[in-house]
Coordinates of N, CA and C in Angstrom, one line a residue:
X23 N 0.8 -1.1 0.0 CA -0.1 -0.1 -0.1 C 0.8 1.1 0.1
X24 N 1.9 1.1 0.9 CA 2.8 2.3 0.9 C 3.6 2.6 -0.4
X25 N 3.9 1.6 -1.2 CA 4.5 1.6 -2.4 C 3.6 2.3 -3.4
X26 N 2.4 1.9 -3.5 CA 1.3 2.3 -4.2 C 1.0 3.8 -4.2
X27 N 0.8 4.3 -2.9 CA 0.8 5.6 -2.4 C 1.8 6.4 -3.0
X28 N 3.2 6.0 -2.7 CA 4.4 6.7 -3.3 C 4.3 6.8 -4.6
X29 N 4.0 5.9 -5.6 CA 3.8 6.0 -6.9 C 2.7 7.0 -7.3
X30 N 1.7 7.0 -6.6 CA 0.6 7.9 -6.9 C 0.9 9.3 -6.8
X31 N 1.6 9.5 -5.6 CA 2.1 10.9 -5.2 C 3.2 11.4 -6.2
X32 N 4.1 10.6 -6.7 CA 5.0 10.8 -7.5 C 4.5 11.2 -8.9
X33 N 3.3 10.4 -9.4 CA 2.8 10.8 -10.8 C 2.2 12.1 -10.5
X34 N 1.4 12.4 -9.4 CA 0.7 13.6 -9.1 C 1.7 14.8 -9.3
X35 N 2.9 14.7 -8.8 CA 3.8 15.4 -8.5 C 4.4 15.9 -10.1
X36 N 4.6 14.8 -10.8 CA 5.2 14.8 -12.0 C 4.4 15.5 -12.9
X37 N 3.0 15.1 -12.9 CA 2.0 15.8 -13.9 C 1.8 17.2 -13.5
X38 N 2.0 17.6 -12.2 CA 1.7 18.9 -11.8 C 2.7 19.9 -12.5
X39 N 4.0 19.2 -12.9 CA 5.2 19.9 -13.3 C 5.2 20.1 -14.8
X40 N 4.4 19.1 -15.4 CA 4.4 19.2 -16.8 C 3.1 19.6 -17.5
X41 N 3.3 20.9 -17.7 CA 1.8 21.6 -18.1 C 1.7 21.0 -19.5
X42 N 2.6 20.5 -20.3 CA 2.3 20.0 -21.7 C 1.6 18.5 -21.6
X43 N 1.4 18.0 -20.4 CA 0.6 16.8 -20.2 C -0.9 16.9 -20.4
X44 N -1.2 18.1 -20.1 CA -2.6 18.6 -19.8 C -3.5 17.6 -18.9
X45 N -2.8 17.2 -17.9 CA -3.2 16.2 -17.0 C -4.3 16.8 -16.0
X46 N -4.1 18.0 -15.6 CA -5.1 18.6 -14.7 C -5.8 19.9 -15.3
X47 N -5.2 20.5 -16.3 CA -5.6 21.5 -17.2 C -5.5 21.4 -18.5
X48 N -6.3 21.7 -19.3 CA -6.1 21.6 -20.7 C -5.5 23.1 -21.3
X49 N -4.4 22.9 -21.9 CA -3.7 24.3 -22.1 C -3.4 24.5 -23.7
X50 N -3.1 25.6 -24.0 CA -2.9 25.9 -25.4 C -1.5 25.8 -25.4
X51 N -0.9 24.7 -26.4 CA 0.4 24.6 -26.5 C 1.0 24.9 -28.0
X52 N 0.1 25.2 -28.8 CA 0.6 25.5 -30.2 C -0.5 26.6 -30.8
X53 N -0.1 27.3 -31.8 CA -1.0 28.3 -32.5 C -2.1 27.4 -33.2
X54 N -3.1 28.1 -33.7 CA -4.1 27.4 -34.5 C -3.6 27.7 -35.9
X55 N -2.6 28.2 -36.1 CA -2.1 28.6 -37.6 C -0.6 28.0 -37.9
X56 N 0.1 28.6 -38.9 CA 1.4 28.3 -39.1 C 2.4 29.3 -38.5
X57 N 2.1 30.3 -37.8 CA 2.9 31.2 -37.2 C 3.7 30.7 -36.1
X58 N 4.7 31.4 -35.6 CA 5.5 31.1 -34.5 C 5.1 32.2 -33.3
X59 N 4.8 31.9 -32.2 CA 4.7 32.9 -31.1 C 5.8 32.8 -30.2
X60 N 6.5 34.1 -29.9 CA 7.4 34.2 -28.9 C 6.7 34.6 -27.6
X61 N 6.9 33.9 -26.6 CA 6.3 34.3 -25.2 C 7.5 34.7 -24.2
X62 N 7.3 35.7 -23.5 CA 8.2 36.2 -22.4 C 7.5 36.1 -21.0
X63 N 8.1 35.3 -20.0 CA 7.6 35.2 -18.7 C 8.4 36.1 -17.8
X64 N 7.6 36.4 -16.6 CA 8.1 37.2 -15.3 C 8.4 38.6 -15.5
X65 N 7.9 39.1 -16.6 CA 8.1 40.7 -16.5 C 6.9 41.3 -15.9
X66 N 6.9 42.7 -16.1 CA 8.0 43.6 -16.8 C 9.1 43.6 -16.0
X67 N 10.4 43.8 -16.5 CA 11.5 43.9 -15.9 C 12.1 45.3 -16.2
X68 N 12.4 46.1 -15.3 CA 12.8 47.5 -15.4 C 13.9 47.7 -16.6
X69 N 14.8 46.8 -16.5 CA 16.0 47.3 -17.6 C 15.7 46.4 -18.9
X70 N 15.4 45.1 -18.7 CA 15.2 44.3 -19.9 C 14.1 44.3 -20.8
X71 N 12.8 44.5 -20.3 CA 11.8 44.6 -20.9 C 11.7 45.7 -22.0
X72 N 12.1 46.9 -21.8 CA 12.4 47.9 -22.8 C 13.2 47.5 -23.9
X73 N 14.4 46.6 -23.5 CA 15.3 46.4 -24.5 C 14.6 45.3 -25.5
X74 N 13.8 44.5 -24.9 CA 13.1 43.4 -25.7 C 12.1 44.1 -26.5
X75 N 11.5 45.1 -26.0 CA 10.3 45.8 -26.9 C 11.2 46.5 -28.0
X76 N 12.3 47.1 -27.7 CA 13.0 47.7 -28.8 C 13.4 46.8 -29.9
X77 N 13.7 45.6 -29.5 CA 14.2 44.7 -30.6 C 13.0 44.2 -31.4
X78 N 11.9 44.0 -30.7 CA 10.7 43.4 -31.3 C 10.2 44.6 -32.3
X79 N 10.3 45.8 -31.8 CA 9.7 46.8 -32.7 C 10.8 47.0 -34.0
X80 N 12.0 46.9 -33.7 CA 12.9 47.0 -34.9 C 12.7 46.0 -35.9
X81 N 12.4 44.8 -35.3 CA 12.1 43.5 -36.1 C 10.7 43.4 -36.7
X82 N 9.9 44.2 -36.3 CA 8.2 44.1 -36.8 C 7.7 42.7 -36.1
X83 N 8.2 42.3 -35.0 CA 7.6 41.1 -34.3 C 6.6 41.5 -33.4
X84 N 5.4 40.8 -33.3 CA 4.5 40.9 -32.0 C 4.7 39.6 -31.2
X85 N 4.9 39.8 -29.9 CA 5.0 38.7 -29.1 C 3.9 38.7 -27.9
X86 N 4.0 37.6 -26.9 CA 3.2 37.6 -25.9 C 3.9 37.6 -24.5
X87 N 3.5 38.5 -23.7 CA 4.2 38.8 -22.4 C 3.3 38.0 -21.3
X88 N 3.6 37.3 -20.4 CA 3.0 36.7 -19.3 C 3.7 37.5 -18.0
X89 N 2.9 38.4 -17.5 CA 3.2 39.4 -16.5 C 2.8 38.9 -15.0
X90 N 3.9 39.3 -14.1 CA 3.7 39.1 -12.6 C 3.0 40.4 -12.0
X91 N 1.9 40.2 -11.2 CA 1.2 41.2 -10.7 C 1.9 42.3 -10.0
X92 N 2.8 41.9 -9.2 CA 3.7 42.9 -8.4 C 4.6 43.6 -9.3
X93 N 4.9 43.1 -10.5 CA 5.9 43.8 -11.3 C 5.1 44.8 -12.2
X94 N 3.8 44.3 -12.5 CA 2.9 45.3 -13.1 C 2.7 46.5 -12.2
X95 N 2.4 46.2 -11.0 CA 2.2 47.4 -10.1 C 3.5 48.3 -10.0
X96 N 4.7 47.7 -10.1 CA 5.8 48.4 -9.7 C 6.2 49.3 -11.2
X97 N 6.1 48.8 -12.2 CA 6.2 49.3 -13.5 C 5.1 49.3 -14.4
X98 N 4.3 50.2 -14.1 CA 3.0 50.2 -14.9 C 3.2 51.0 -16.3
X99 N 4.1 51.8 -16.4 CA 4.6 52.5 -17.6 C 5.0 51.5 -18.7
X100 N 5.8 50.5 -18.1 CA 6.3 49.5 -19.0 C 5.2 48.5 -19.7
X101 N 4.5 48.2 -18.6 CA 3.4 47.4 -19.0 C 2.5 48.1 -19.9
X102 N 2.1 49.3 -19.9 CA 1.3 50.0 -20.7 C 2.1 50.1 -22.1
X103 N 3.5 50.1 -22.2 CA 4.0 50.4 -23.4 C 4.0 48.9 -24.3
X104 N 4.0 47.8 -23.4 CA 3.8 46.5 -24.1 C 2.4 46.4 -24.7
X105 N 1.2 46.9 -24.2 CA 0.0 47.2 -24.6 C -0.1 48.0 -25.8
X106 N 0.5 49.0 -25.6 CA 0.5 50.1 -26.8 C 1.0 49.6 -28.0
X107 N 2.1 49.0 -27.9 CA 2.9 48.5 -29.0 C 2.1 47.2 -29.8
X108 N 1.1 46.8 -29.3 CA 0.4 45.7 -29.8 C 0.5 44.4 -29.5
X109 N 1.4 44.2 -28.4 CA 1.7 42.8 -28.0 C 0.6 42.1 -27.2
X110 N 0.5 40.9 -27.1 CA -0.5 40.2 -26.2 C 0.0 40.1 -24.8
X111 N -0.9 40.0 -23.7 CA -0.5 39.9 -22.6 C -1.4 38.8 -21.8
X112 N -0.8 38.3 -20.8 CA -1.4 37.3 -20.0 C -0.9 37.3 -18.6
X113 N -1.7 36.8 -17.6 CA -1.3 36.8 -16.3 C -0.3 35.7 -15.8
X114 N 0.4 36.1 -14.8 CA 1.5 35.1 -14.4 C 1.5 35.0 -13.0
X115 N 0.3 35.2 -12.4 CA 0.0 35.2 -10.8 C 0.7 36.6 -10.2
X116 N 0.2 37.0 -9.2 CA 0.6 38.2 -8.5 C 2.1 38.1 -8.0
X117 N 2.4 37.0 -7.2 CA 3.6 37.0 -6.5 C 4.7 36.1 -7.1
X118 N 4.3 35.0 -7.9 CA 5.2 34.0 -8.7 C 6.4 33.7 -7.6
X119 N 5.7 33.0 -6.6 CA 6.9 32.3 -5.6 C 7.0 30.8 -5.7
X120 N 8.0 30.3 -5.0 CA 8.0 28.7 -5.2 C 7.1 28.1 -4.7
X121 N 6.4 28.5 -3.7 CA 5.1 27.8 -3.2 C 4.0 28.0 -3.8
X122 N 3.8 28.5 -5.1 CA 2.7 28.5 -5.6 C 1.9 27.3 -5.8
X123 N 2.6 26.2 -6.1 CA 1.9 24.8 -6.2 C 1.2 24.2 -5.1
X124 N 1.5 24.9 -3.8 CA 1.0 24.5 -2.5 C -0.1 25.4 -2.0
X125 N -0.3 26.4 -2.7 CA -1.5 27.4 -2.3 C -2.8 26.8 -2.5
X126 N -3.8 27.3 -1.6 CA -5.1 26.6 -1.8 C -6.2 27.7 -1.5
X127 N -7.4 27.4 -1.9 CA -8.5 28.3 -1.6 C -8.4 29.7 -1.9
X128 N -8.8 30.7 -1.1 CA -8.8 32.1 -1.5 C -7.5 32.6 -1.6
X129 N -6.4 31.9 -1.0 CA -5.0 32.5 -1.0 C -4.6 32.2 -2.6
X130 N -5.0 31.0 -3.0 CA -4.6 30.8 -4.4 C -5.5 31.5 -5.3
X131 N -6.6 31.6 -5.2 CA -7.5 32.4 -6.1 C -7.1 33.9 -6.2
X132 N -6.6 34.5 -5.0 CA -6.2 35.9 -4.8 C -4.9 35.9 -5.6
X133 N -4.0 35.0 -5.5 CA -2.6 35.1 -6.2 C -2.8 35.1 -7.8
X134 N -3.7 34.3 -8.3 CA -4.0 34.2 -9.9 C -4.8 35.5 -10.2
X135 N -6.0 35.8 -9.7 CA -6.8 36.7 -10.2 C -6.3 38.3 -10.0
X136 N -5.6 38.6 -8.9 CA -5.1 39.8 -8.8 C -4.4 40.3 -10.1
X137 N -3.5 39.5 -10.5 CA -2.7 39.8 -11.7 C -3.7 40.0 -13.0
X138 N -4.7 39.1 -13.0 CA -5.7 39.2 -14.3 C -6.4 40.6 -14.0
X139 N -6.7 41.0 -12.8 CA -7.6 42.1 -12.7 C -6.5 43.4 -12.9
X140 N -5.4 43.4 -12.6 CA -4.4 44.4 -13.0 C -4.3 44.6 -14.6
X141 N -4.3 43.6 -15.2 CA -4.3 43.5 -16.7 C -5.6 44.2 -17.4
X142 N -6.6 43.8 -16.8 CA -8.0 44.2 -17.2 C -8.2 45.5 -17.1
X143 N -7.7 46.0 -15.8 CA -7.8 47.7 -15.5 C -6.9 48.4 -16.5
X144 N -5.9 47.9 -17.1 CA -5.0 48.6 -18.1 C -5.6 48.6 -19.4
X145 N -6.2 47.5 -19.8 CA -6.8 47.2 -21.1 C -8.2 47.7 -21.3
X146 N -9.0 47.7 -20.2 CA -10.5 47.9 -20.3 C -11.2 46.7 -20.8
X147 N -10.4 45.6 -20.8 CA -11.2 44.3 -21.2 C -10.9 43.4 -20.4
X148 N -11.7 42.3 -20.3 CA -11.4 41.1 -19.3 C -10.3 40.1 -20.0
X149 N -9.2 40.2 -19.2 CA -7.9 39.4 -19.8 C -8.1 38.0 -19.2
X150 N -8.2 37.1 -20.2 CA -8.3 35.6 -19.8 C -7.2 34.8 -19.9
X151 N -6.0 35.2 -20.7 CA -4.9 34.3 -20.7 C -4.2 34.1 -19.5
X152 N -3.7 32.9 -19.3 CA -2.9 32.9 -17.9 C -2.0 31.8 -18.1
X153 N -0.8 32.0 -17.6 CA 0.5 30.9 -17.6 C 0.8 30.8 -16.2
X154 N 0.6 29.5 -15.7 CA 1.1 29.2 -14.1 C 2.6 29.3 -14.1
X155 N 3.1 29.9 -13.0 CA 4.5 29.8 -12.8 C 5.0 28.4 -12.8
X156 N 6.2 28.1 -13.4 CA 6.8 26.9 -13.5 C 6.1 25.9 -14.4
X157 N 5.0 26.3 -14.9 CA 4.2 25.1 -15.5 C 3.4 24.3 -14.5
X158 N 3.2 24.7 -13.3 CA 2.8 23.7 -12.4 C 1.1 24.0 -12.3
X159 N 0.6 22.8 -12.5 CA -1.0 22.7 -12.4 C -1.2 21.5 -11.5
X160 N -2.4 21.7 -10.7 CA -2.9 20.6 -9.8 C -4.5 20.8 -9.8
X161 N -5.1 19.9 -9.0 CA -6.6 20.3 -8.8 C -6.9 21.6 -8.4
X162 N -6.4 22.1 -7.6 CA -6.7 23.4 -6.9 C -6.5 24.5 -7.8
X163 N -5.3 24.5 -8.6 CA -5.2 25.5 -9.6 C -6.2 25.4 -10.7
X164 N -6.5 24.1 -11.1 CA -7.4 23.7 -12.3 C -8.9 24.4 -11.8
X165 N -9.3 24.3 -10.5 CA -10.6 24.7 -10.2 C -10.6 26.3 -10.3
X166 N -9.4 26.9 -9.9 CA -9.4 28.5 -10.0 C -9.7 28.9 -11.6
X167 N -8.8 28.2 -12.4 CA -8.8 28.3 -13.7 C -10.2 28.2 -14.4
X168 N -10.9 27.2 -14.1 CA -12.2 26.7 -14.6 C -13.3 27.8 -14.2
X169 N -13.2 28.0 -12.7 CA -14.3 28.8 -12.4 C -14.2 30.4 -12.9
X170 N -13.0 30.7 -13.2 CA -12.8 32.1 -13.8 C -12.7 32.1 -15.4
X171 N -13.0 30.8 -16.0 CA -12.8 30.5 -17.4 C -11.6 31.3 -17.9
X172 N -10.6 31.0 -17.3 CA -9.2 31.5 -17.8 C -8.7 30.4 -18.9
X173 N -7.9 31.1 -19.7 CA -7.3 30.2 -20.9 C -5.7 30.0 -20.6
X174 N -5.4 28.8 -20.4 CA -4.1 28.5 -19.9 C -3.4 28.1 -21.2
X175 N -2.1 29.1 -21.2 CA -1.2 28.9 -22.4 C 0.0 28.3 -21.8
X176 N 0.5 27.1 -22.6 CA 1.6 26.6 -22.2 C 2.8 26.9 -23.3
X177 N 3.4 25.8 -23.8 CA 4.5 26.1 -24.8 C 4.7 24.6 -25.5
X178 N 5.3 24.8 -26.6 CA 5.7 23.6 -27.4 C 7.3 23.6 -27.4
X179 N 7.9 24.7 -27.2 CA 9.3 24.7 -27.3 C 9.7 25.5 -26.0
X180 N 10.5 24.8 -25.1 CA 11.0 25.3 -24.0 C 12.4 25.7 -24.1
X181 N 13.0 26.8 -23.8 CA 14.4 27.2 -24.0 C 15.4 26.8 -22.9
X182 N 14.8 26.7 -21.7 CA 15.4 26.6 -20.4 C 16.6 27.7 -20.3
X183 N 16.2 28.9 -20.9 CA 17.1 30.0 -20.7 C 17.5 30.4 -19.4
X184 N 16.7 30.0 -18.4 CA 17.0 30.6 -17.1 C 18.1 29.7 -16.5
X185 N 18.4 28.4 -17.1 CA 19.4 27.5 -16.6 C 20.6 27.7 -17.3
X186 N 20.5 27.7 -18.8 CA 21.7 27.8 -19.6 C 21.5 29.0 -20.4
X187 N 22.5 29.9 -20.6 CA 22.4 31.0 -21.5 C 22.2 30.7 -22.8
X188 N 21.5 31.6 -23.6 CA 21.3 31.4 -25.0 C 22.5 32.1 -25.8
X189 N 23.5 31.3 -25.9 CA 24.7 31.6 -26.9 C 24.4 31.3 -28.3
X190 N 25.2 31.8 -29.2 CA 24.9 31.5 -30.6 C 24.6 30.0 -31.0
X191 N 25.5 29.1 -30.4 CA 25.2 27.7 -30.8 C 23.9 27.3 -30.3
X192 N 23.6 27.8 -29.0 CA 22.2 27.2 -28.4 C 21.0 27.8 -29.3
X193 N 21.2 29.0 -29.9 CA 20.0 29.8 -30.5 C 20.0 29.0 -31.8
X194 N 21.1 28.5 -32.5 CA 21.0 27.7 -33.6 C 20.2 26.5 -33.4
X195 N 20.6 25.8 -32.3 CA 19.8 24.7 -32.0 C 18.5 24.7 -31.7
X196 N 18.1 25.9 -30.9 CA 16.7 26.3 -30.7 C 15.9 26.6 -32.0
X197 N 16.4 27.3 -32.8 CA 15.8 27.6 -34.1 C 15.5 26.2 -34.9
X198 N 16.4 25.3 -34.7 CA 16.1 23.9 -35.4 C 15.0 23.2 -34.7
X199 N 14.5 23.6 -33.6 CA 13.2 22.8 -33.0 C 12.1 23.5 -33.3
X200 N 12.1 24.8 -33.7 CA 10.9 25.5 -34.0 C 10.4 25.1 -35.2
X201 N 9.0 24.8 -35.2 CA 8.2 24.6 -36.4 C 7.1 25.5 -36.5
X202 N 6.2 25.3 -37.6 CA 5.1 26.2 -37.8 C 4.1 25.8 -36.6
X203 N 3.5 27.0 -36.0 CA 2.8 26.9 -34.8 C 3.1 26.7 -33.5
X204 N 4.5 26.8 -33.4 CA 5.2 26.6 -32.1 C 5.0 27.9 -31.3
X205 N 4.9 27.7 -30.0 CA 4.8 28.5 -29.0 C 6.0 28.5 -28.1
X206 N 6.9 29.4 -28.0 CA 8.3 29.5 -27.5 C 8.4 30.1 -26.2
X207 N 8.9 29.4 -25.3 CA 9.0 30.1 -23.8 C 10.4 30.6 -23.6
X208 N 10.4 31.9 -23.4 CA 11.5 32.7 -23.0 C 11.3 33.7 -21.6
X209 N 12.6 34.0 -21.1 CA 12.3 35.0 -19.9 C 13.0 36.1 -20.1
X210 N 12.5 37.5 -20.3 CA 13.2 38.6 -20.6 C 14.1 39.0 -19.3
X211 N 13.9 38.7 -18.3 CA 14.8 39.0 -17.2 C 16.2 38.4 -17.2
X212 N 16.4 37.6 -18.2 CA 17.7 36.9 -18.4 C 18.5 37.9 -19.5
X213 N 19.4 38.4 -19.1 CA 20.4 39.3 -20.0 C 20.6 38.6 -21.2
X214 N 21.2 37.3 -21.3 CA 21.5 36.5 -22.3 C 20.4 36.2 -23.4
X215 N 19.2 36.1 -23.0 CA 18.1 36.1 -23.8 C 17.8 37.2 -24.6
X216 N 17.9 38.4 -23.9 CA 17.7 39.8 -24.4 C 18.8 40.1 -25.7
X217 N 20.0 39.6 -25.3 CA 21.0 39.6 -26.3 C 21.0 38.7 -27.5
X218 N 20.3 37.4 -27.2 CA 20.2 36.5 -28.4 C 18.8 36.6 -29.3
X219 N 18.0 37.6 -28.8 CA 16.7 37.8 -29.4 C 16.6 38.1 -31.1
X220 N 17.6 39.0 -31.3 CA 17.8 39.3 -32.7 C 18.1 38.2 -33.6
X221 N 19.0 37.3 -33.1 CA 19.6 36.0 -33.7 C 18.4 35.1 -33.9
X222 N 17.6 35.0 -32.8 CA 16.6 34.0 -32.9 C 15.5 34.3 -33.9
X223 N 15.0 35.7 -33.9 CA 14.1 36.2 -34.9 C 14.6 35.9 -36.2
X224 N 15.9 36.3 -36.6 CA 16.3 36.1 -37.9 C 16.4 34.7 -38.3
X225 N 16.8 33.9 -37.3 CA 16.9 32.5 -37.6 C 15.5 31.9 -38.1
X226 N 14.5 32.2 -37.3 CA 13.1 31.8 -37.5 C 12.7 32.2 -38.9
X227 N 13.0 33.4 -39.2 CA 12.6 34.0 -40.6 C 13.3 33.3 -41.7
X228 N 14.6 32.9 -41.4 CA 15.4 32.4 -42.4 C 14.8 31.0 -42.7
X229 N 14.1 30.3 -41.9 CA 13.5 29.1 -42.2 C 12.1 29.2 -42.9
X230 N 11.9 30.4 -43.4 CA 10.5 30.7 -44.1 C 9.4 30.8 -43.2
X231 N 9.4 31.1 -41.8 CA 8.5 31.2 -40.9 C 8.0 32.4 -40.4
X232 N 6.8 32.8 -40.0 CA 6.5 34.1 -39.6 C 6.0 34.1 -38.2
X233 N 5.9 35.3 -37.6 CA 5.5 35.3 -36.2 C 4.0 35.8 -36.2
X234 N 3.5 35.3 -35.1 CA 2.1 35.7 -34.9 C 1.6 35.6 -33.3
X235 N 0.3 35.8 -33.2 CA -0.2 35.7 -31.8 C -1.5 34.7 -31.7
X236 N -1.8 34.6 -30.5 CA -3.0 33.9 -30.3 C -4.4 34.8 -30.6
X237 N -5.5 34.2 -31.0 CA -6.6 35.1 -31.3 C -6.9 35.9 -29.8
X238 N -7.6 36.9 -30.0 CA -7.9 37.8 -28.9 C -9.0 37.2 -28.0
X239 N -8.4 37.2 -26.8 CA -9.2 36.3 -25.8 C -10.7 36.7 -25.4
X240 N -11.6 35.7 -25.5 CA -13.0 36.1 -25.2 C -13.6 35.1 -24.3
X241 N -14.3 35.4 -23.4 CA -15.0 34.4 -22.6 C -16.0 33.5 -23.3
X242 N -16.0 32.5 -23.1 CA -17.0 31.5 -23.9 C -18.3 31.3 -23.1

């Protein structure tokens, strides 16, 4: 019995860390067309987000930013620039702490929905796109998502840029993994990611692919 319980708990933990498994939450992992979507987590960052926006503007690329509530609160002008320049946005919880997967009830709901409300206040529309920190999902997180009709966005290409810097060789390898409809996970708080962005964009275009966004979110 103890062995079975241990196996069950290991499975639950593993699935909670694998958003692509769609075990607890049905997430969007690919675009519904042939475009590629770049996504940036954990912003806005006071130094790096403006640099990323400059590159995207220069290259004529629209991307999606999953923003942390406390950072939105601290840097509203950067958040507004993201919106004004036509990029897509989604919530990434208010606090984004390592205990996110252990939160329950009102504490969990508050953490998720506070960031969503900040975004809605800025855009004047109900913002429904959401990406859980670390890709963690579990029954409690699924309940909040379902109750609020949020649309969870995962990824098809994970860069691991917070663990290993994106140098030229790694960017070339990354471009090789990107195909039509891919959703690419990046983090703008990482300096090397900002520096590698022009090479990444050029590499995707050299493969004959274009960039795009998810359709405008609407509550069903």
